[in-house]
Amino acid sequence: MTLQLYNTLTRKKAEFIPIDAGHARMYVCGPTVYAPAHIGNARPVVVFDTLFRLLRRIYPRVSYVRNITDIDDKIIAAATQSGEPIAAITERFTDRFHTDMDALNALRPTMEPRATGHLPQMIALVETLIARGHAYAADGHVLFHVPSMPDYGALSRRNRDEMVAGARVEVAPYKKDAADFVLWKPSTADQPGWESPWGRGRPGWHLECSAMSEAHLGVPFDIHGGGLDLIFPHHENEIAQSRCAHHGGPFVRVWMHNGFLSVSGEKMSKSLGNIVTVSELLGDWPGEAIRLALLSAHYRQPLDFSEATMAQAKATLDRWYGALRTAAVAPGSTEAPPPEAVRVALEDDLNTPQAIAALHEIAGALNRATDAAERRDLAGALRAGGAALGLLAGAPEAWFRAAPATLAAVDIDDRIAERLAARKRRDFARADAIRQELADAGVVLEDKPDGTTLWRVVR
């Protein structure tokens, strides 16, 4: 099977063929670094990391660019409120983003450009748009003139009234058209700013991604990804800027968008007080379980994230690692090709639920197998299939011995030793009490015929 991807622009699934044979190029909108990443921010990271892993197995060269937005009005507002310098805020939350995404086993992108490092490219892009009649300077601003692009709105397929309302752009007297959007805006003395032909100012958010993607991938390139909420106005405006700067030529071959994420049936929002950060979740759950939960629904479908979702993901990994544990096969290279059922599922528009179902089948077969060679082959297949999803890279014992925050692994081992000593002196009441105390802390013991006691954490 060839790789099939759904294109938001055409509303169709089609075979993916890179513009340059042997080199796939992908850009994904990254974080705006002014607050901790929440679980909704993590979904596109995990989705497109899975696609990145797949592309690397198919093509000899893959360029994956995910930007850092470190110029933004939200960052300025956070600095004003806290009194902390903007550079300190962006550095701190960039580091925290990396730490959180590393914990979800997301690979670092090939390149991670920052907006602050691309001001010359942004200014040059604005100058080109003005020269070609697609932008104009007014009252210290530079705006893209939407009516200059006849097919504006092709990605979102909204009518003009919907676009004006949905863009939530300021209706200012200096605008030629209500839909026109900002490319460059003036900065006050207490705001970050850069010198430009239009005065000291800063770029609009949409402009940043157009400049950074072109700088690192060229125009056109293969895949542009992000959340469904970015289709309009962000991605629509990227298309307008980049195509009009290149005489209307193509910008991106395939547009991919992951679905919305809700929390326990409700939209995640500050007003509802239900924003769940990745770091908060990592205090209660392994990063690998969070990753599996985010892959449990097809990337284009909505995903409801809840305690039950997490418990199911943890139980699934318990089962898979349990199968690997009985096979006594150590972690090996993740370069082995995934089983055909997993590969076929992922090449069908990144169908992770189907790939997960295939891993369940392999784990079941491994649990039933009695022949040593067959068990070894099945364990290898389970490892390789998991690796394609960014899972099952660790040792089973390390997985099961990941202690809850309330109890350190050394304490658990001490309690097990105490329990074994109690059993030897036939103090079964004390032994049972220790087992129960550990169970209450989420640690389940398993006594082996040879006298060994294994333990695993449950939640």
Coordinates of C-alpha atoms in Angstrom, one line a residue:
M1 CA 0.0 0.0 0.0
T2 CA 1.2 3.5 -0.7
L3 CA 0.9 6.3 1.8
Q4 CA -2.5 7.9 1.7
L5 CA -3.2 11.3 3.4
Y6 CA -6.3 13.3 3.7
N7 CA -5.9 16.8 2.3
T8 CA -8.1 19.5 4.0
L9 CA -7.7 21.7 0.9
T10 CA -9.3 19.1 -1.4
R11 CA -11.4 17.3 1.2
K12 CA -10.1 14.0 -0.2
K13 CA -7.7 11.3 0.7
A14 CA -5.0 10.7 -1.9
E15 CA -1.6 9.1 -2.4
F16 CA 1.2 11.2 -1.0
I17 CA 3.9 11.9 -3.5
P18 CA 6.6 14.4 -2.3
I19 CA 7.5 17.3 -4.6
D20 CA 11.2 16.2 -4.5
A21 CA 11.5 12.4 -4.9
G22 CA 13.1 11.0 -1.8
H23 CA 12.8 14.1 0.3
A24 CA 9.5 14.8 2.3
R25 CA 9.2 18.3 3.8
M26 CA 6.7 19.1 6.6
Y27 CA 5.9 22.2 8.6
V28 CA 3.8 22.1 11.8
C29 CA 2.7 25.2 13.7
G30 CA 4.4 25.1 17.1
P31 CA 3.8 26.6 20.5
T32 CA 3.4 30.2 21.6
V33 CA 5.6 30.1 24.6
Y34 CA 3.9 32.1 27.4
A35 CA 2.3 29.3 29.5
P36 CA 2.6 25.6 30.1
A37 CA 1.5 23.3 27.3
H38 CA -1.9 21.8 27.9
I39 CA -3.1 18.5 26.6
G40 CA -4.8 20.1 23.6
N41 CA -1.3 21.5 22.6
A42 CA 0.1 18.0 22.9
R43 CA -2.2 16.4 20.5
P44 CA -0.8 17.8 17.3
V45 CA 2.8 17.2 18.6
V46 CA 2.0 13.5 19.1
V47 CA 0.0 13.2 15.9
F48 CA 2.7 14.8 13.6
D49 CA 5.5 13.1 15.5
T50 CA 3.8 9.8 14.5
L51 CA 3.7 11.0 10.9
F52 CA 7.3 12.1 11.1
R53 CA 8.3 8.6 12.2
L54 CA 6.3 7.0 9.3
L55 CA 7.8 9.4 6.7
R56 CA 11.3 8.5 8.0
R57 CA 10.7 4.9 7.3
I58 CA 9.5 5.6 3.7
Y59 CA 11.8 8.4 2.5
P60 CA 15.6 8.7 2.8
R61 CA 15.3 12.3 3.8
V62 CA 12.7 14.1 5.9
S63 CA 12.7 17.7 6.9
Y64 CA 10.3 18.4 9.7
V65 CA 10.1 22.0 10.8
R66 CA 8.1 23.1 13.9
N67 CA 8.4 26.7 14.9
I68 CA 8.5 28.5 18.3
T69 CA 6.3 31.6 18.4
D70 CA 8.2 34.0 20.7
I71 CA 6.7 37.2 19.4
D72 CA 3.0 37.5 20.3
D73 CA 0.6 39.8 22.1
K74 CA -0.2 37.0 24.6
I75 CA 3.5 36.9 25.5
I76 CA 3.6 40.7 25.9
A77 CA 0.4 40.5 28.1
A78 CA 2.0 37.8 30.3
A79 CA 5.2 39.9 30.8
T80 CA 3.1 43.0 31.7
Q81 CA 1.1 41.1 34.2
S82 CA 4.1 39.3 35.8
G83 CA 6.8 41.9 35.5
E84 CA 9.1 39.2 34.1
P85 CA 11.2 40.1 31.0
I86 CA 9.8 38.7 27.8
A87 CA 13.0 36.8 27.0
A88 CA 12.9 35.1 30.4
I89 CA 9.2 34.0 29.8
T90 CA 9.8 32.6 26.4
E91 CA 13.0 30.8 27.4
R92 CA 11.4 29.3 30.5
F93 CA 8.3 28.0 28.7
T94 CA 10.3 26.8 25.7
D95 CA 12.3 24.7 28.0
R96 CA 9.2 23.4 29.7
F97 CA 7.6 22.6 26.4
H98 CA 10.6 20.5 25.4
T99 CA 10.6 18.7 28.8
D100 CA 6.9 17.9 28.5
M101 CA 7.1 16.7 24.9
D102 CA 10.2 14.6 25.5
A103 CA 8.2 12.9 28.3
L104 CA 5.6 12.0 25.6
N105 CA 8.4 10.4 23.6
A106 CA 8.0 13.0 20.8
L107 CA 11.1 13.3 18.7
R108 CA 12.6 16.7 18.3
P109 CA 11.9 18.2 14.8
T110 CA 14.6 18.5 12.2
M111 CA 14.5 22.3 12.7
E112 CA 12.9 24.5 15.3
P113 CA 13.1 28.1 14.1
R114 CA 12.1 30.9 16.4
A115 CA 10.1 33.9 15.2
T116 CA 12.7 36.3 16.7
G117 CA 15.3 34.8 14.5
H118 CA 13.5 35.6 11.2
L119 CA 12.6 39.3 11.2
P120 CA 14.6 40.1 8.0
Q121 CA 12.7 37.4 6.1
M122 CA 9.4 38.7 7.5
I123 CA 10.1 42.3 6.5
A124 CA 11.3 41.1 3.0
L125 CA 8.0 39.2 2.6
V126 CA 5.9 42.2 3.5
E127 CA 7.9 44.4 1.0
T128 CA 7.2 41.8 -1.8
L129 CA 3.5 41.8 -1.0
I130 CA 3.4 45.6 -1.2
A131 CA 5.3 45.7 -4.4
R132 CA 2.9 43.2 -6.0
G133 CA -0.2 45.1 -5.0
H134 CA -1.4 42.7 -2.3
A135 CA -0.6 44.8 0.8
Y136 CA -0.6 48.4 1.8
A137 CA 0.8 50.6 4.6
A138 CA -1.7 52.7 6.6
D139 CA -1.4 54.5 10.0
G140 CA 1.8 52.7 11.0
H141 CA 0.4 49.3 10.0
V142 CA 0.8 47.1 6.9
L143 CA -2.2 45.1 5.9
F144 CA -2.9 42.3 3.5
H145 CA -5.6 43.4 1.1
V146 CA -7.9 40.3 1.0
P147 CA -9.9 41.3 -2.2
S148 CA -6.6 41.2 -4.1
M149 CA -6.7 37.4 -3.9
P150 CA -9.8 36.2 -5.8
D151 CA -9.7 32.6 -4.3
Y152 CA -9.1 33.7 -0.7
G153 CA -11.0 31.3 1.6
A154 CA -10.4 28.1 -0.5
L155 CA -9.1 26.2 2.5
S156 CA -11.8 27.0 5.0
R157 CA -14.6 27.2 2.3
R158 CA -16.3 30.0 4.2
N159 CA -18.3 32.8 2.6
R160 CA -17.1 36.4 3.1
D161 CA -19.4 37.3 6.0
E162 CA -18.3 34.1 7.9
M163 CA -14.7 35.0 7.3
V164 CA -15.0 38.6 8.5
A165 CA -16.8 37.4 11.6
G166 CA -14.6 34.4 12.2
A167 CA -11.3 36.3 11.8
R168 CA -12.3 38.6 14.7
V169 CA -10.1 41.3 13.0
E170 CA -10.4 44.9 14.2
V171 CA -12.6 47.0 11.9
A172 CA -10.3 50.0 11.8
P173 CA -10.7 53.2 9.8
Y174 CA -7.4 52.8 8.0
K175 CA -8.5 49.5 6.4
K176 CA -9.5 49.4 2.8
D177 CA -11.6 46.3 3.5
A178 CA -13.1 44.9 6.7
A179 CA -11.4 41.5 6.0
D180 CA -7.9 42.9 5.6
F181 CA -5.5 41.5 8.2
V182 CA -2.3 42.8 9.8
L183 CA 1.1 41.9 8.4
W184 CA 3.0 44.4 10.5
K185 CA 1.9 46.5 13.5
P186 CA 3.5 49.4 15.3
S187 CA 5.0 48.9 18.8
T188 CA 4.9 51.3 21.7
A189 CA 8.0 52.2 23.6
D190 CA 7.3 49.5 26.2
Q191 CA 6.6 46.8 23.6
P192 CA 9.2 44.7 21.7
G193 CA 9.8 46.1 18.3
W194 CA 12.1 46.1 15.3
E195 CA 13.0 48.8 12.8
S196 CA 11.3 48.4 9.4
P197 CA 10.5 50.6 6.4
W198 CA 7.1 51.3 8.2
G199 CA 8.6 52.3 11.5
R200 CA 9.4 50.4 14.7
G201 CA 7.0 47.5 15.1
R202 CA 6.5 43.7 15.1
P203 CA 5.1 41.1 12.8
G204 CA 1.6 39.7 12.7
W205 CA 1.2 36.1 13.8
H206 CA 0.3 34.8 10.3
L207 CA 3.3 36.4 8.7
E208 CA 5.7 34.6 11.1
C209 CA 4.8 31.1 9.8
S210 CA 4.9 32.0 6.2
A211 CA 8.4 33.4 6.6
M212 CA 9.8 30.6 8.7
S213 CA 8.4 27.8 6.5
E214 CA 9.8 29.4 3.3
A215 CA 13.2 30.0 5.0
H216 CA 13.6 26.3 5.9
L217 CA 11.6 24.4 3.4
G218 CA 11.2 26.6 0.4
V219 CA 8.0 27.2 -1.6
P220 CA 6.2 25.0 -2.4
F221 CA 6.6 22.2 0.2
D222 CA 4.8 19.0 0.9
I223 CA 2.8 19.0 4.2
H224 CA 1.6 21.7 6.5
G225 CA 0.0 20.5 9.8
G226 CA -1.8 21.9 12.8
G227 CA -5.0 21.8 14.8
L228 CA -8.4 22.2 13.3
D229 CA -8.7 25.5 14.9
L230 CA -5.9 26.9 12.8
I231 CA -7.6 26.4 9.4
F232 CA -9.2 29.9 9.7
P233 CA -7.8 32.5 9.9
H234 CA -4.2 31.4 10.5
H235 CA -3.7 28.9 7.7
E236 CA -6.0 30.7 5.3
N237 CA -3.8 33.8 5.8
E238 CA -0.6 31.9 5.4
I239 CA -1.8 30.7 2.0
A240 CA -2.8 34.2 1.0
Q241 CA 0.6 35.7 2.0
S242 CA 2.8 33.0 0.6
R243 CA 1.0 32.4 -2.7
C244 CA 0.6 36.1 -3.5
A245 CA 4.3 36.7 -2.7
H246 CA 5.1 34.0 -5.4
H247 CA 2.8 35.3 -8.2
G248 CA -0.1 33.0 -7.1
G249 CA 1.9 29.8 -7.3
P250 CA 1.4 26.8 -5.0
F251 CA 2.4 27.0 -1.3
V252 CA 1.7 23.6 0.2
R253 CA 0.7 20.3 -1.4
V254 CA -1.2 18.7 1.5
W255 CA -2.9 20.4 4.5
M256 CA -3.5 18.2 7.5
H257 CA -5.4 19.1 10.6
N258 CA -6.1 17.1 13.8
G259 CA -9.5 17.2 15.5
F260 CA -10.6 19.1 18.6
L261 CA -9.9 17.8 22.1
S262 CA -12.4 18.0 24.9
V263 CA -12.0 17.2 28.6
S264 CA -14.6 15.0 30.2
G265 CA -17.2 16.0 27.5
E266 CA -16.5 19.8 27.8
K267 CA -14.5 22.2 25.7
M268 CA -11.3 23.0 27.5
S269 CA -11.2 26.7 28.5
K270 CA -10.0 29.0 31.2
S271 CA -13.6 30.1 32.0
L272 CA -14.5 26.5 32.8
G273 CA -11.4 26.0 34.8
N274 CA -10.7 22.6 33.1
I275 CA -7.4 23.3 31.3
V276 CA -5.2 20.3 31.9
T277 CA -1.5 20.8 31.5
V278 CA 0.9 18.1 30.3
S279 CA 3.1 18.6 33.4
E280 CA 0.1 18.1 35.7
L281 CA -0.8 14.8 33.9
L282 CA 2.8 13.6 34.1
G283 CA 2.5 13.8 37.9
D284 CA -0.2 11.1 37.8
W285 CA 0.4 9.1 34.6
P286 CA 3.4 7.9 32.6
G287 CA 4.1 9.9 29.5
E288 CA 3.8 6.8 27.4
A289 CA 0.2 6.4 28.6
I290 CA -0.6 10.0 27.7
R291 CA 0.8 9.4 24.3
L292 CA -1.3 6.3 23.7
A293 CA -4.4 8.1 24.9
L294 CA -3.8 10.9 22.4
L295 CA -3.4 8.2 19.6
S296 CA -6.5 6.3 20.6
A297 CA -8.8 8.2 18.3
H298 CA -8.1 8.9 14.6
Y299 CA -6.3 12.2 14.4
R300 CA -9.0 13.8 12.3
Q301 CA -11.7 12.9 14.8
P302 CA -12.6 14.7 18.1
L303 CA -11.0 13.2 21.2
D304 CA -12.6 13.3 24.6
F305 CA -9.8 13.2 27.2
S306 CA -10.8 11.9 30.7
E307 CA -9.6 9.8 33.6
A308 CA -11.3 6.9 31.9
T309 CA -9.3 7.5 28.7
M310 CA -6.1 7.5 30.7
A311 CA -7.0 4.4 32.7
Q312 CA -7.7 2.5 29.5
A313 CA -4.4 3.6 28.0
K314 CA -2.4 2.6 31.1
A315 CA -4.2 -0.8 31.2
T316 CA -3.4 -1.4 27.5
L317 CA 0.3 -0.7 28.1
D318 CA 0.2 -2.9 31.2
R319 CA -1.0 -5.7 28.9
W320 CA 1.5 -5.1 26.2
Y321 CA 4.5 -4.8 28.6
G322 CA 3.2 -7.8 30.5
A323 CA 3.3 -9.8 27.3
L324 CA 6.9 -8.6 26.6
R325 CA 7.8 -9.3 30.3
T326 CA 6.8 -13.0 29.9
A327 CA 8.8 -13.3 26.7
A328 CA 11.9 -12.1 28.5
V329 CA 13.0 -10.2 25.4
A330 CA 15.1 -7.1 26.1
P331 CA 14.5 -3.8 24.3
G332 CA 16.2 -3.8 21.0
S333 CA 16.7 -1.6 18.0
T334 CA 13.6 0.3 16.9
E335 CA 14.8 0.3 13.3
A336 CA 13.1 -3.0 12.6
P337 CA 10.1 -2.6 10.2
P338 CA 6.7 -2.7 11.9
P339 CA 4.4 -5.6 11.2
E340 CA 2.4 -5.4 8.0
A341 CA -0.9 -4.8 9.8
V342 CA 0.5 -1.8 11.7
R343 CA 2.3 -0.4 8.6
V344 CA -0.9 -0.7 6.5
A345 CA -2.9 1.0 9.1
L346 CA -0.5 3.9 9.4
E347 CA -0.2 4.3 5.7
D348 CA -4.0 4.7 5.5
D349 CA -4.1 8.3 6.6
L350 CA -2.4 7.6 10.0
N351 CA -5.1 5.2 11.2
T352 CA -3.7 4.8 14.7
P353 CA -6.8 3.1 16.2
Q354 CA -6.4 0.3 13.6
A355 CA -2.7 0.1 14.4
I356 CA -3.4 -0.2 18.1
A357 CA -5.9 -3.0 17.3
A358 CA -3.1 -4.8 15.4
L359 CA -0.8 -4.5 18.4
H360 CA -3.6 -6.0 20.6
E361 CA -3.7 -9.0 18.2
I362 CA 0.1 -9.5 18.4
A363 CA 0.1 -9.2 22.2
G364 CA -2.7 -11.8 22.4
A365 CA -0.8 -14.2 20.1
L366 CA 2.3 -13.7 22.2
N367 CA 0.5 -14.5 25.4
R368 CA -0.9 -17.7 23.8
A369 CA 2.4 -18.9 22.2
T370 CA 4.4 -21.7 23.8
D371 CA 7.2 -22.1 21.3
A372 CA 10.3 -20.1 22.3
A373 CA 11.2 -19.0 18.7
E374 CA 7.6 -18.0 18.0
R375 CA 7.5 -16.0 21.2
R376 CA 10.7 -14.2 20.3
D377 CA 9.4 -13.3 16.9
L378 CA 6.1 -12.1 18.3
A379 CA 7.8 -10.0 21.0
G380 CA 10.0 -8.5 18.2
A381 CA 6.9 -7.7 16.2
L382 CA 5.2 -6.1 19.2
R383 CA 8.3 -4.0 19.9
A384 CA 8.6 -2.9 16.2
G385 CA 4.9 -2.1 16.0
G386 CA 5.0 -0.1 19.2
A387 CA 8.0 1.8 17.9
A388 CA 6.1 3.0 14.9
L389 CA 3.7 4.7 17.3
G390 CA 6.5 5.9 19.6
L391 CA 5.6 3.3 22.2
L392 CA 7.1 0.2 24.0
A393 CA 10.7 1.5 23.9
G394 CA 11.4 0.7 27.5
A395 CA 12.0 -2.5 29.5
P396 CA 8.9 -4.1 31.0
E397 CA 10.4 -4.1 34.5
A398 CA 11.0 -0.3 34.3
W399 CA 7.4 0.1 33.2
F400 CA 5.9 -1.9 36.0
R401 CA 8.3 -0.4 38.6
A402 CA 7.4 3.2 37.8
A403 CA 6.3 4.1 41.3
P404 CA 3.5 6.6 42.0
A405 CA 4.5 10.0 43.4
T406 CA 3.4 9.0 46.9
L407 CA 5.8 6.0 47.1
A408 CA 9.4 5.7 45.9
A409 CA 10.6 2.4 44.3
V410 CA 13.2 1.9 47.0
D411 CA 10.4 2.1 49.6
I412 CA 8.4 -0.5 47.7
D413 CA 11.4 -2.9 47.6
D414 CA 11.9 -2.4 51.4
R415 CA 8.2 -3.2 52.0
I416 CA 8.4 -6.3 49.9
A417 CA 11.5 -7.5 51.8
E418 CA 9.7 -6.9 55.0
R419 CA 6.7 -8.9 53.8
L420 CA 8.9 -11.8 52.7
A421 CA 10.5 -11.8 56.1
A422 CA 7.1 -11.9 57.8
R423 CA 6.0 -14.8 55.6
K424 CA 9.2 -16.7 56.5
R425 CA 8.4 -16.4 60.2
R426 CA 4.8 -17.3 59.4
D427 CA 3.4 -13.9 60.4
F428 CA 0.8 -14.0 57.7
A429 CA -1.3 -11.2 59.2
R430 CA 1.6 -8.8 58.9
A431 CA 2.4 -10.0 55.4
D432 CA -1.2 -9.5 54.3
A433 CA -1.2 -6.0 55.9
I434 CA 1.8 -5.0 53.9
R435 CA 0.3 -6.3 50.7
Q436 CA -2.9 -4.3 51.4
E437 CA -0.9 -1.1 52.3
L438 CA 0.9 -1.4 48.9
A439 CA -2.4 -2.1 47.1
D440 CA -3.9 1.0 48.6
A441 CA -0.9 3.0 47.3
G442 CA -1.5 1.5 43.8
V443 CA 1.1 -1.3 43.9
V444 CA 0.0 -4.8 43.0
L445 CA 2.3 -7.7 44.1
E446 CA 2.6 -11.0 42.2
D447 CA 4.3 -13.9 43.9
K448 CA 6.1 -16.4 41.7
P449 CA 6.6 -20.1 42.4
D450 CA 10.3 -19.6 42.8
G451 CA 9.7 -17.2 45.6
T452 CA 10.3 -14.0 43.6
T453 CA 7.8 -11.2 44.1
L454 CA 7.2 -8.9 41.2
W455 CA 5.3 -5.7 41.5
R456 CA 3.5 -3.2 39.2
V457 CA 1.8 0.1 39.6
V458 CA -1.9 0.5 38.8
R459 CA -4.0 3.6 38.9

